[in-house]
Amino acid sequence: MSGEKELEKLLKTMKPKHKLGDYVFCKVERLEGLNLDEIEMIFREEEAITLILKKEVASKLNLDYSIVMSWITLSVHSSLEAVGLTAAFSKALSEQQISCNVVAAFYHDHIFVNENDVAKAMEILNSFSNLE
């Protein structure tokens, strides 16, 4: 199953879900000594390894972070080849001064927003299902 590609269908059926908890982005040089089961996402960049994890795990590991975020998952199975989905929801969020950090995984898109913006972000994302 490769996922949905049609933008209009993706927007109408994306059904955002707020995953409870406080999440942070941290950086480390190595993964040794870390319990990978406590880490939600890992991305290796030239400068360092980025971790996305719960705030309490980052605190327990004494990792620095600058912002506490909320995690929203678009429950529609979007294709990795879908065109315009990220642009559509990020534009709608940016028009309301909401910053978003997006991770596209195999099945879903995951949006991280400032914890103070999650209610408004959910309202905006849910409004797409009401478009004609």
N, C-alpha and C. Protein backbone atom coordinates (compact mmCIF):
# COMPACT_ATOMS: atom_id res chain seq x y z
N MET A 1 0.85 -1.18 0.00
CA MET A 1 0.00 0.00 0.00
C MET A 1 0.89 1.24 0.00
N SER A 2 0.72 2.10 -1.00
CA SER A 2 1.61 3.23 -1.15
C SER A 2 1.06 4.55 -0.63
N GLY A 3 -0.18 4.60 -0.22
CA GLY A 3 -0.73 5.81 0.34
C GLY A 3 -1.44 6.68 -0.69
N GLU A 4 -2.20 7.64 -0.19
CA GLU A 4 -3.00 8.53 -1.02
C GLU A 4 -2.13 9.64 -1.61
N LYS A 5 -2.37 9.97 -2.89
CA LYS A 5 -1.62 11.04 -3.57
C LYS A 5 -2.49 12.25 -3.89
N GLU A 6 -3.80 12.08 -3.99
CA GLU A 6 -4.67 13.17 -4.42
C GLU A 6 -4.83 14.21 -3.30
N LEU A 7 -4.39 15.43 -3.57
CA LEU A 7 -4.34 16.48 -2.54
C LEU A 7 -5.71 16.76 -1.93
N GLU A 8 -6.74 16.92 -2.74
CA GLU A 8 -8.06 17.24 -2.20
C GLU A 8 -8.55 16.16 -1.24
N LYS A 9 -8.35 14.92 -1.60
CA LYS A 9 -8.76 13.80 -0.74
C LYS A 9 -7.92 13.78 0.54
N LEU A 10 -6.62 14.04 0.44
CA LEU A 10 -5.75 14.08 1.62
C LEU A 10 -6.23 15.15 2.60
N LEU A 11 -6.51 16.34 2.08
CA LEU A 11 -6.92 17.44 2.95
C LEU A 11 -8.25 17.17 3.63
N LYS A 12 -9.20 16.58 2.92
CA LYS A 12 -10.52 16.31 3.49
C LYS A 12 -10.50 15.17 4.51
N THR A 13 -9.53 14.26 4.39
CA THR A 13 -9.53 13.05 5.24
C THR A 13 -8.32 12.95 6.16
N MET A 14 -7.58 14.04 6.34
CA MET A 14 -6.32 13.92 7.11
C MET A 14 -6.54 13.69 8.59
N LYS A 15 -7.67 14.02 9.14
CA LYS A 15 -8.04 13.75 10.54
C LYS A 15 -6.87 13.88 11.53
N PRO A 16 -6.52 15.12 11.88
CA PRO A 16 -5.42 15.31 12.82
C PRO A 16 -5.74 14.77 14.20
N LYS A 17 -4.74 14.15 14.81
CA LYS A 17 -4.88 13.62 16.17
C LYS A 17 -3.75 14.19 17.03
N HIS A 18 -4.11 14.74 18.16
CA HIS A 18 -3.13 15.29 19.10
C HIS A 18 -2.62 14.15 19.98
N LYS A 19 -1.35 13.88 19.88
CA LYS A 19 -0.73 12.85 20.72
C LYS A 19 -0.34 13.54 22.03
N LEU A 20 -0.92 13.11 23.12
CA LEU A 20 -0.68 13.78 24.39
C LEU A 20 0.77 13.67 24.83
N GLY A 21 1.21 14.67 25.53
CA GLY A 21 2.57 14.71 26.05
C GLY A 21 3.29 15.96 25.57
N ASP A 22 4.41 16.23 26.21
CA ASP A 22 5.28 17.35 25.86
C ASP A 22 6.51 16.79 25.18
N TYR A 23 6.83 17.29 24.00
CA TYR A 23 7.93 16.76 23.19
C TYR A 23 8.96 17.84 22.94
N VAL A 24 10.21 17.41 22.83
CA VAL A 24 11.32 18.34 22.59
C VAL A 24 12.25 17.77 21.52
N PHE A 25 12.97 18.68 20.87
CA PHE A 25 14.01 18.32 19.93
C PHE A 25 15.34 18.54 20.63
N CYS A 26 16.21 17.54 20.59
CA CYS A 26 17.52 17.62 21.22
C CYS A 26 18.57 17.13 20.23
N LYS A 27 19.83 17.42 20.54
CA LYS A 27 20.90 16.90 19.69
C LYS A 27 21.91 16.15 20.53
N VAL A 28 22.47 15.10 19.92
CA VAL A 28 23.53 14.32 20.56
C VAL A 28 24.57 13.99 19.50
N GLU A 29 25.75 13.64 19.95
CA GLU A 29 26.81 13.25 19.02
C GLU A 29 26.75 11.76 18.69
N ARG A 30 26.31 10.95 19.69
CA ARG A 30 26.27 9.49 19.52
C ARG A 30 25.00 8.94 20.16
N LEU A 31 24.62 7.75 19.72
CA LEU A 31 23.44 7.09 20.29
C LEU A 31 23.81 6.10 21.39
N GLU A 32 25.10 5.82 21.54
CA GLU A 32 25.54 4.87 22.56
C GLU A 32 25.06 5.30 23.94
N GLY A 33 24.58 4.34 24.69
CA GLY A 33 24.13 4.60 26.05
C GLY A 33 22.70 5.10 26.15
N LEU A 34 22.05 5.33 25.02
CA LEU A 34 20.66 5.78 25.05
C LEU A 34 19.72 4.59 24.88
N ASN A 35 18.62 4.62 25.57
CA ASN A 35 17.59 3.60 25.40
C ASN A 35 16.74 4.04 24.21
N LEU A 36 16.91 3.38 23.07
CA LEU A 36 16.21 3.77 21.86
C LEU A 36 14.69 3.65 21.99
N ASP A 37 14.21 2.84 22.93
CA ASP A 37 12.77 2.73 23.16
C ASP A 37 12.19 4.00 23.76
N GLU A 38 13.03 4.87 24.33
CA GLU A 38 12.57 6.13 24.92
C GLU A 38 12.58 7.27 23.91
N ILE A 39 13.08 7.02 22.72
CA ILE A 39 13.22 8.07 21.71
C ILE A 39 12.14 7.87 20.66
N GLU A 40 11.40 8.94 20.36
CA GLU A 40 10.32 8.85 19.39
C GLU A 40 10.84 8.86 17.95
N MET A 41 11.78 9.75 17.65
CA MET A 41 12.32 9.86 16.29
C MET A 41 13.79 10.22 16.35
N ILE A 42 14.53 9.75 15.34
CA ILE A 42 15.97 10.01 15.24
C ILE A 42 16.26 10.43 13.80
N PHE A 43 17.05 11.48 13.66
CA PHE A 43 17.48 11.89 12.32
C PHE A 43 18.95 12.30 12.39
N ARG A 44 19.76 11.70 11.53
CA ARG A 44 21.19 11.99 11.51
C ARG A 44 21.47 13.10 10.51
N GLU A 45 22.04 14.21 11.01
CA GLU A 45 22.46 15.32 10.18
C GLU A 45 23.99 15.41 10.23
N GLU A 46 24.57 16.20 9.36
CA GLU A 46 26.03 16.35 9.37
C GLU A 46 26.55 16.85 10.71
N GLU A 47 25.82 17.79 11.31
CA GLU A 47 26.30 18.44 12.53
C GLU A 47 26.12 17.60 13.78
N ALA A 48 25.04 16.82 13.82
CA ALA A 48 24.72 16.04 15.02
C ALA A 48 23.55 15.12 14.72
N ILE A 49 23.15 14.35 15.71
CA ILE A 49 21.97 13.49 15.61
C ILE A 49 20.84 14.20 16.34
N THR A 50 19.72 14.41 15.63
CA THR A 50 18.55 15.04 16.23
C THR A 50 17.66 13.95 16.83
N LEU A 51 17.24 14.17 18.06
CA LEU A 51 16.30 13.28 18.74
C LEU A 51 15.02 14.04 18.99
N ILE A 52 13.89 13.39 18.80
CA ILE A 52 12.60 13.92 19.23
C ILE A 52 12.13 12.95 20.31
N LEU A 53 11.89 13.50 21.50
CA LEU A 53 11.53 12.65 22.62
C LEU A 53 10.69 13.42 23.62
N LYS A 54 10.10 12.69 24.54
CA LYS A 54 9.30 13.34 25.58
C LYS A 54 10.20 14.21 26.44
N LYS A 55 9.64 15.32 26.87
CA LYS A 55 10.39 16.29 27.68
C LYS A 55 10.97 15.63 28.93
N GLU A 56 10.20 14.76 29.58
CA GLU A 56 10.69 14.15 30.81
C GLU A 56 11.88 13.22 30.55
N VAL A 57 11.93 12.60 29.39
CA VAL A 57 13.08 11.75 29.05
C VAL A 57 14.30 12.63 28.81
N ALA A 58 14.11 13.72 28.09
CA ALA A 58 15.22 14.65 27.84
C ALA A 58 15.77 15.19 29.16
N SER A 59 14.88 15.52 30.08
CA SER A 59 15.32 16.03 31.39
C SER A 59 16.09 14.97 32.16
N LYS A 60 15.59 13.73 32.13
CA LYS A 60 16.26 12.62 32.81
C LYS A 60 17.67 12.41 32.26
N LEU A 61 17.83 12.62 30.94
CA LEU A 61 19.13 12.42 30.28
C LEU A 61 19.99 13.69 30.28
N ASN A 62 19.49 14.75 30.91
CA ASN A 62 20.19 16.04 30.97
C ASN A 62 20.50 16.59 29.58
N LEU A 63 19.54 16.46 28.67
CA LEU A 63 19.69 16.99 27.32
C LEU A 63 19.07 18.39 27.24
N ASP A 64 19.74 19.27 26.52
CA ASP A 64 19.24 20.63 26.34
C ASP A 64 18.15 20.67 25.27
N TYR A 65 17.17 21.54 25.48
CA TYR A 65 16.14 21.82 24.47
C TYR A 65 15.70 23.26 24.66
N SER A 66 15.12 23.83 23.60
CA SER A 66 14.76 25.24 23.68
C SER A 66 13.26 25.50 23.67
N ILE A 67 12.48 24.54 23.23
CA ILE A 67 11.04 24.77 23.12
C ILE A 67 10.30 23.46 23.39
N VAL A 68 9.17 23.57 24.07
CA VAL A 68 8.33 22.41 24.32
C VAL A 68 7.23 22.40 23.27
N MET A 69 7.05 21.24 22.65
CA MET A 69 6.14 21.15 21.52
C MET A 69 5.05 20.10 21.77
N SER A 70 3.98 20.26 21.02
CA SER A 70 2.91 19.26 20.98
C SER A 70 2.98 18.55 19.64
N TRP A 71 2.56 17.29 19.63
CA TRP A 71 2.66 16.42 18.46
C TRP A 71 1.28 16.16 17.90
N ILE A 72 1.11 16.49 16.63
CA ILE A 72 -0.13 16.23 15.92
C ILE A 72 0.19 15.27 14.77
N THR A 73 -0.56 14.20 14.66
CA THR A 73 -0.40 13.25 13.57
C THR A 73 -1.59 13.36 12.63
N LEU A 74 -1.30 13.47 11.33
CA LEU A 74 -2.37 13.41 10.33
C LEU A 74 -2.63 11.94 10.06
N SER A 75 -3.81 11.46 10.42
CA SER A 75 -4.04 10.02 10.41
C SER A 75 -4.27 9.44 9.02
N VAL A 76 -4.39 10.27 7.99
CA VAL A 76 -4.52 9.75 6.64
C VAL A 76 -3.18 9.15 6.19
N HIS A 77 -3.23 8.03 5.47
CA HIS A 77 -2.01 7.41 4.95
C HIS A 77 -1.63 8.13 3.66
N SER A 78 -0.74 9.09 3.79
CA SER A 78 -0.32 9.88 2.63
C SER A 78 0.87 9.22 1.94
N SER A 79 0.88 9.30 0.64
CA SER A 79 1.99 8.79 -0.14
C SER A 79 3.21 9.68 0.06
N LEU A 80 4.39 9.10 0.02
CA LEU A 80 5.60 9.90 0.08
C LEU A 80 5.75 10.75 -1.18
N GLU A 81 4.96 10.45 -2.21
CA GLU A 81 4.99 11.19 -3.46
C GLU A 81 3.85 12.21 -3.57
N ALA A 82 3.05 12.35 -2.54
CA ALA A 82 1.94 13.31 -2.57
C ALA A 82 2.52 14.72 -2.70
N VAL A 83 1.85 15.53 -3.52
CA VAL A 83 2.32 16.90 -3.78
C VAL A 83 1.35 17.89 -3.17
N GLY A 84 1.85 18.80 -2.34
CA GLY A 84 1.07 19.92 -1.86
C GLY A 84 0.50 19.82 -0.46
N LEU A 85 0.53 18.65 0.15
CA LEU A 85 -0.08 18.50 1.48
C LEU A 85 0.65 19.36 2.51
N THR A 86 1.94 19.22 2.59
CA THR A 86 2.71 20.01 3.57
C THR A 86 2.54 21.50 3.30
N ALA A 87 2.60 21.88 2.04
CA ALA A 87 2.44 23.30 1.68
C ALA A 87 1.08 23.84 2.12
N ALA A 88 0.03 23.04 1.94
CA ALA A 88 -1.32 23.50 2.27
C ALA A 88 -1.49 23.72 3.77
N PHE A 89 -1.10 22.73 4.59
CA PHE A 89 -1.34 22.92 6.02
C PHE A 89 -0.33 23.88 6.64
N SER A 90 0.91 23.91 6.14
CA SER A 90 1.88 24.85 6.71
C SER A 90 1.52 26.29 6.37
N LYS A 91 0.95 26.52 5.19
CA LYS A 91 0.49 27.87 4.81
C LYS A 91 -0.65 28.29 5.73
N ALA A 92 -1.61 27.40 5.95
CA ALA A 92 -2.75 27.73 6.82
C ALA A 92 -2.28 28.03 8.24
N LEU A 93 -1.32 27.26 8.75
CA LEU A 93 -0.79 27.51 10.09
C LEU A 93 0.00 28.81 10.12
N SER A 94 0.81 29.05 9.11
CA SER A 94 1.64 30.27 9.10
C SER A 94 0.79 31.53 9.03
N GLU A 95 -0.35 31.46 8.37
CA GLU A 95 -1.26 32.61 8.30
C GLU A 95 -1.78 33.01 9.68
N GLN A 96 -1.72 32.09 10.62
CA GLN A 96 -2.13 32.36 12.01
C GLN A 96 -0.91 32.47 12.93
N GLN A 97 0.27 32.66 12.32
CA GLN A 97 1.52 32.83 13.07
C GLN A 97 1.88 31.60 13.90
N ILE A 98 1.56 30.41 13.38
CA ILE A 98 1.89 29.16 14.07
C ILE A 98 3.03 28.48 13.31
N SER A 99 4.14 28.34 13.98
CA SER A 99 5.29 27.64 13.41
C SER A 99 5.04 26.14 13.50
N CYS A 100 5.48 25.41 12.47
CA CYS A 100 5.34 23.96 12.54
C CYS A 100 6.61 23.29 12.04
N ASN A 101 6.95 22.20 12.67
CA ASN A 101 8.06 21.35 12.26
C ASN A 101 7.44 20.03 11.84
N VAL A 102 7.71 19.62 10.61
CA VAL A 102 7.03 18.48 10.01
C VAL A 102 7.99 17.32 9.80
N VAL A 103 7.53 16.13 10.16
CA VAL A 103 8.26 14.90 9.86
C VAL A 103 7.32 14.03 9.04
N ALA A 104 7.76 13.69 7.83
CA ALA A 104 6.98 12.78 6.99
C ALA A 104 7.57 11.39 7.17
N ALA A 105 6.78 10.49 7.72
CA ALA A 105 7.21 9.11 7.89
C ALA A 105 6.52 8.25 6.83
N PHE A 106 6.68 6.94 6.90
CA PHE A 106 6.16 6.06 5.86
C PHE A 106 4.65 6.17 5.71
N TYR A 107 3.91 6.17 6.83
CA TYR A 107 2.45 6.17 6.76
C TYR A 107 1.82 7.55 6.93
N HIS A 108 2.40 8.38 7.79
CA HIS A 108 1.72 9.63 8.16
C HIS A 108 2.69 10.80 8.22
N ASP A 109 2.09 11.99 8.21
CA ASP A 109 2.82 13.22 8.46
C ASP A 109 2.61 13.58 9.93
N HIS A 110 3.68 14.04 10.55
CA HIS A 110 3.65 14.40 11.97
C HIS A 110 4.06 15.86 12.08
N ILE A 111 3.26 16.63 12.80
CA ILE A 111 3.47 18.06 12.91
C ILE A 111 3.74 18.41 14.36
N PHE A 112 4.82 19.12 14.60
CA PHE A 112 5.15 19.57 15.94
C PHE A 112 4.95 21.08 15.99
N VAL A 113 4.13 21.52 16.94
CA VAL A 113 3.85 22.95 17.12
C VAL A 113 4.12 23.31 18.58
N ASN A 114 4.34 24.58 18.82
CA ASN A 114 4.52 25.07 20.19
C ASN A 114 3.32 24.60 21.01
N GLU A 115 3.58 24.15 22.22
CA GLU A 115 2.50 23.62 23.06
C GLU A 115 1.39 24.65 23.27
N ASN A 116 1.72 25.93 23.23
CA ASN A 116 0.71 26.98 23.41
C ASN A 116 -0.19 27.15 22.19
N ASP A 117 0.22 26.59 21.05
CA ASP A 117 -0.53 26.74 19.79
C ASP A 117 -1.33 25.51 19.40
N VAL A 118 -1.30 24.45 20.17
CA VAL A 118 -1.89 23.18 19.73
C VAL A 118 -3.40 23.27 19.52
N ALA A 119 -4.12 23.94 20.37
CA ALA A 119 -5.58 24.02 20.21
C ALA A 119 -5.94 24.75 18.93
N LYS A 120 -5.30 25.87 18.67
CA LYS A 120 -5.56 26.63 17.43
C LYS A 120 -5.12 25.82 16.22
N ALA A 121 -3.98 25.15 16.30
CA ALA A 121 -3.50 24.33 15.18
C ALA A 121 -4.48 23.22 14.87
N MET A 122 -5.01 22.56 15.88
CA MET A 122 -5.99 21.50 15.66
C MET A 122 -7.25 22.05 14.99
N GLU A 123 -7.68 23.22 15.41
CA GLU A 123 -8.86 23.86 14.81
C GLU A 123 -8.61 24.13 13.31
N ILE A 124 -7.45 24.66 13.00
CA ILE A 124 -7.10 24.97 11.60
C ILE A 124 -7.02 23.69 10.78
N LEU A 125 -6.34 22.68 11.29
CA LEU A 125 -6.19 21.43 10.56
C LEU A 125 -7.53 20.73 10.36
N ASN A 126 -8.37 20.76 11.37
CA ASN A 126 -9.70 20.14 11.24
C ASN A 126 -10.58 20.88 10.25
N SER A 127 -10.32 22.17 10.05
CA SER A 127 -11.16 22.94 9.12
C SER A 127 -11.03 22.46 7.68
N PHE A 128 -9.95 21.78 7.34
CA PHE A 128 -9.78 21.28 5.97
C PHE A 128 -10.85 20.26 5.60
N SER A 129 -11.34 19.52 6.58
CA SER A 129 -12.36 18.50 6.28
C SER A 129 -13.70 19.14 5.95
N ASN A 130 -13.85 20.44 6.23
CA ASN A 130 -15.10 21.15 5.95
C ASN A 130 -15.09 21.86 4.61
N LEU A 131 -13.97 21.81 3.88
CA LEU A 131 -13.87 22.51 2.60
C LEU A 131 -14.70 21.80 1.55
N GLU A 132 -15.33 22.57 0.71
CA GLU A 132 -16.13 22.00 -0.40
C GLU A 132 -15.26 21.68 -1.58
